[in-house]
C-alpha atoms as one frame of an Amber mdcrd trajectory, in Angstrom:
protein
   0.045  -0.067   0.020   2.885   2.359   0.408   3.983   2.228  -3.166   7.258
   0.675  -2.804   6.435  -2.609  -4.620   4.423  -2.614  -8.210   3.411  -5.882
 -10.053   3.805  -6.701 -13.722   1.769  -9.353 -14.872   2.614 -12.024 -17.436
   0.335 -12.183 -20.498  -0.577 -15.265 -22.166  -0.361 -13.447 -25.919   0.545
  -9.889 -26.852  -3.311  -9.056 -27.596  -5.478  -5.900 -26.993  -7.098  -5.218
 -24.631  -4.086  -6.273 -22.341  -5.732  -6.838 -19.211  -7.831  -9.499 -21.006
  -4.572 -11.567 -21.421  -3.322 -10.821 -17.995  -2.646 -13.993 -15.780  -3.353
 -12.585 -12.086  -1.377 -15.582 -10.507   1.808 -14.957 -12.314   3.549 -11.557
 -12.187   7.069 -10.186 -11.390   7.624  -7.933  -8.546   9.603  -4.588  -8.895
  10.700  -2.485  -6.195  10.284   1.555  -6.383  13.700   2.284  -7.300  17.223
   0.513  -7.850  18.711   1.880  -4.486  15.857   0.141  -2.624  16.529  -3.092
  -4.121  20.289  -3.169  -3.775  19.791  -2.436  -0.139  17.171  -4.528   0.344
  19.204  -7.545  -1.119  22.247  -6.592   0.605  24.486  -5.656  -2.160  27.879
  -4.223  -1.029  28.692  -0.987  -2.360  32.013  -2.250  -3.417  30.485  -5.089
  -5.571  28.910  -2.244  -7.560  32.043  -0.096  -7.778  34.631  -2.985  -8.598
  32.295  -5.227 -10.454  32.779  -8.129  -8.088  32.704 -11.883  -9.952  29.954
 -12.788  -7.343  27.813  -9.823  -8.594  27.734 -11.093 -12.323  24.217 -12.642
 -11.664  22.632  -9.940  -9.878  23.475  -7.205 -12.465  20.968  -8.553 -14.591
  18.158  -7.858 -11.759  19.371  -4.590 -11.526  19.017  -3.727 -15.017  15.762
  -5.149 -15.201  14.696  -3.029 -12.075  16.196  -0.112 -13.485  14.189  -0.679
 -17.095  10.942  -1.186 -14.976  11.375   2.435 -13.401  12.290   4.082 -16.833
   9.203   2.663 -18.036   6.930   3.440 -15.169   7.774   7.092 -15.826   6.503
   7.069 -19.265   2.841   7.279 -17.649   1.216   6.615 -21.296   2.755   3.103
 -21.505   1.376  -0.039 -20.628   3.538  -2.482 -19.373   3.714  -6.447 -18.984
   5.770  -9.627 -19.794   5.665 -12.894 -21.695   7.062 -16.232 -21.161   6.307
 -18.975 -23.276   4.107 -21.865 -22.063   6.977 -24.147 -21.388   8.877 -21.560
 -19.931  11.483 -21.784 -22.265  11.517 -18.199 -23.261  10.779 -14.762 -21.371
  10.522 -11.454 -22.708  11.247  -8.951 -19.893   8.587  -6.323 -20.893   5.893
  -6.106 -23.265   5.312  -2.156 -23.905   2.076  -1.048 -25.201   1.992   2.237
 -26.697  -1.318   3.452 -28.000  -2.455   0.462 -30.484   0.703  -1.210 -30.865
   2.766  -3.899 -28.475   6.282  -4.071 -28.564   8.801  -6.479 -26.914  11.358
  -5.101 -24.825  14.591  -7.373 -23.448  16.876  -6.014 -20.786  20.662  -7.150
 -21.023  22.787  -6.009 -18.304  26.178  -6.062 -20.638  27.044  -5.990 -24.014
  25.985  -9.593 -24.503  23.471  -8.951 -27.093  21.969 -12.580 -27.771  18.331
 -12.390 -27.942  17.042 -16.106 -28.138  13.825 -15.420 -25.977  13.132 -12.125
 -28.294  13.668 -14.323 -31.543  11.301 -17.098 -30.214   8.676 -14.292 -29.393
   9.029 -12.671 -32.860   8.926 -15.949 -34.733   5.584 -16.499 -32.896   3.652
 -13.169 -33.055   5.538 -11.051 -35.887   5.599  -7.565 -34.004   6.258  -4.388
 -36.009   9.493  -4.235 -34.287  11.355  -5.614 -31.256  13.617  -3.712 -28.779
  16.621  -4.582 -26.726  18.212  -2.275 -24.391  21.968  -2.870 -23.329  25.026
  -1.250 -22.117  25.665  -1.431 -26.245  25.295   1.527 -28.179  22.001   2.706
 -30.300  21.934   0.590 -33.746  19.061  -0.729 -35.579  19.098  -4.429 -37.452
  16.633  -5.577 -40.003  14.078  -6.570 -36.968  15.490  -4.963 -33.959  16.444
  -1.599 -32.465  19.004  -1.829 -29.587  18.420   1.408 -27.341  21.106   1.978
 -24.657  20.131   1.493 -21.335  20.895   5.156 -20.228  18.660   6.293 -23.162
  15.455   3.897 -22.769  13.337   7.064 -21.887  13.490   7.466 -25.741  11.523
   4.416 -25.941   8.252   6.008 -26.457   9.764   7.838 -29.479  11.336   4.789
 -30.885   8.022   3.059 -30.889   6.212   5.735 -32.610   8.292   5.269 -35.613
   7.111   1.843 -36.205   3.457   2.398 -36.411   0.274   1.922 -34.251  -0.914
  -1.564 -35.000  -0.888  -4.235 -32.525   1.619  -6.811 -32.691
């Protein structure tokens, strides 16, 4: 009730209206702030600053938390996530802007493999797929990479690719 946590629901498919496809018993929980998550998880400051090997796996969670904050700040967006029925693939966020639904994968480093995103694309053929990572801005045939620091530009990028559900 204090607004320190919020849920992002899983959807069974990227249809409209989004609430019709939400699974009320499947959701991810995000904290209000990356700093709160780090403090709550007990991440030592030195691990953040020095890139401690033990910290490698948690970087993904912090990056996803950061992305969720950025998406929440863009109040016009409706956010959920998708996972395949067999749980072999998961797209971190499905973002609805007006009448279009776009997949967004978050990467904590420059390893840019996007197997889950490709699986989603093969199944639903979205107008465009997005990834946010430490890599620079680049457009590929089916994918746009937006640097994590520039994720606030996602709405503008989505508007370039149309207003049709996908």
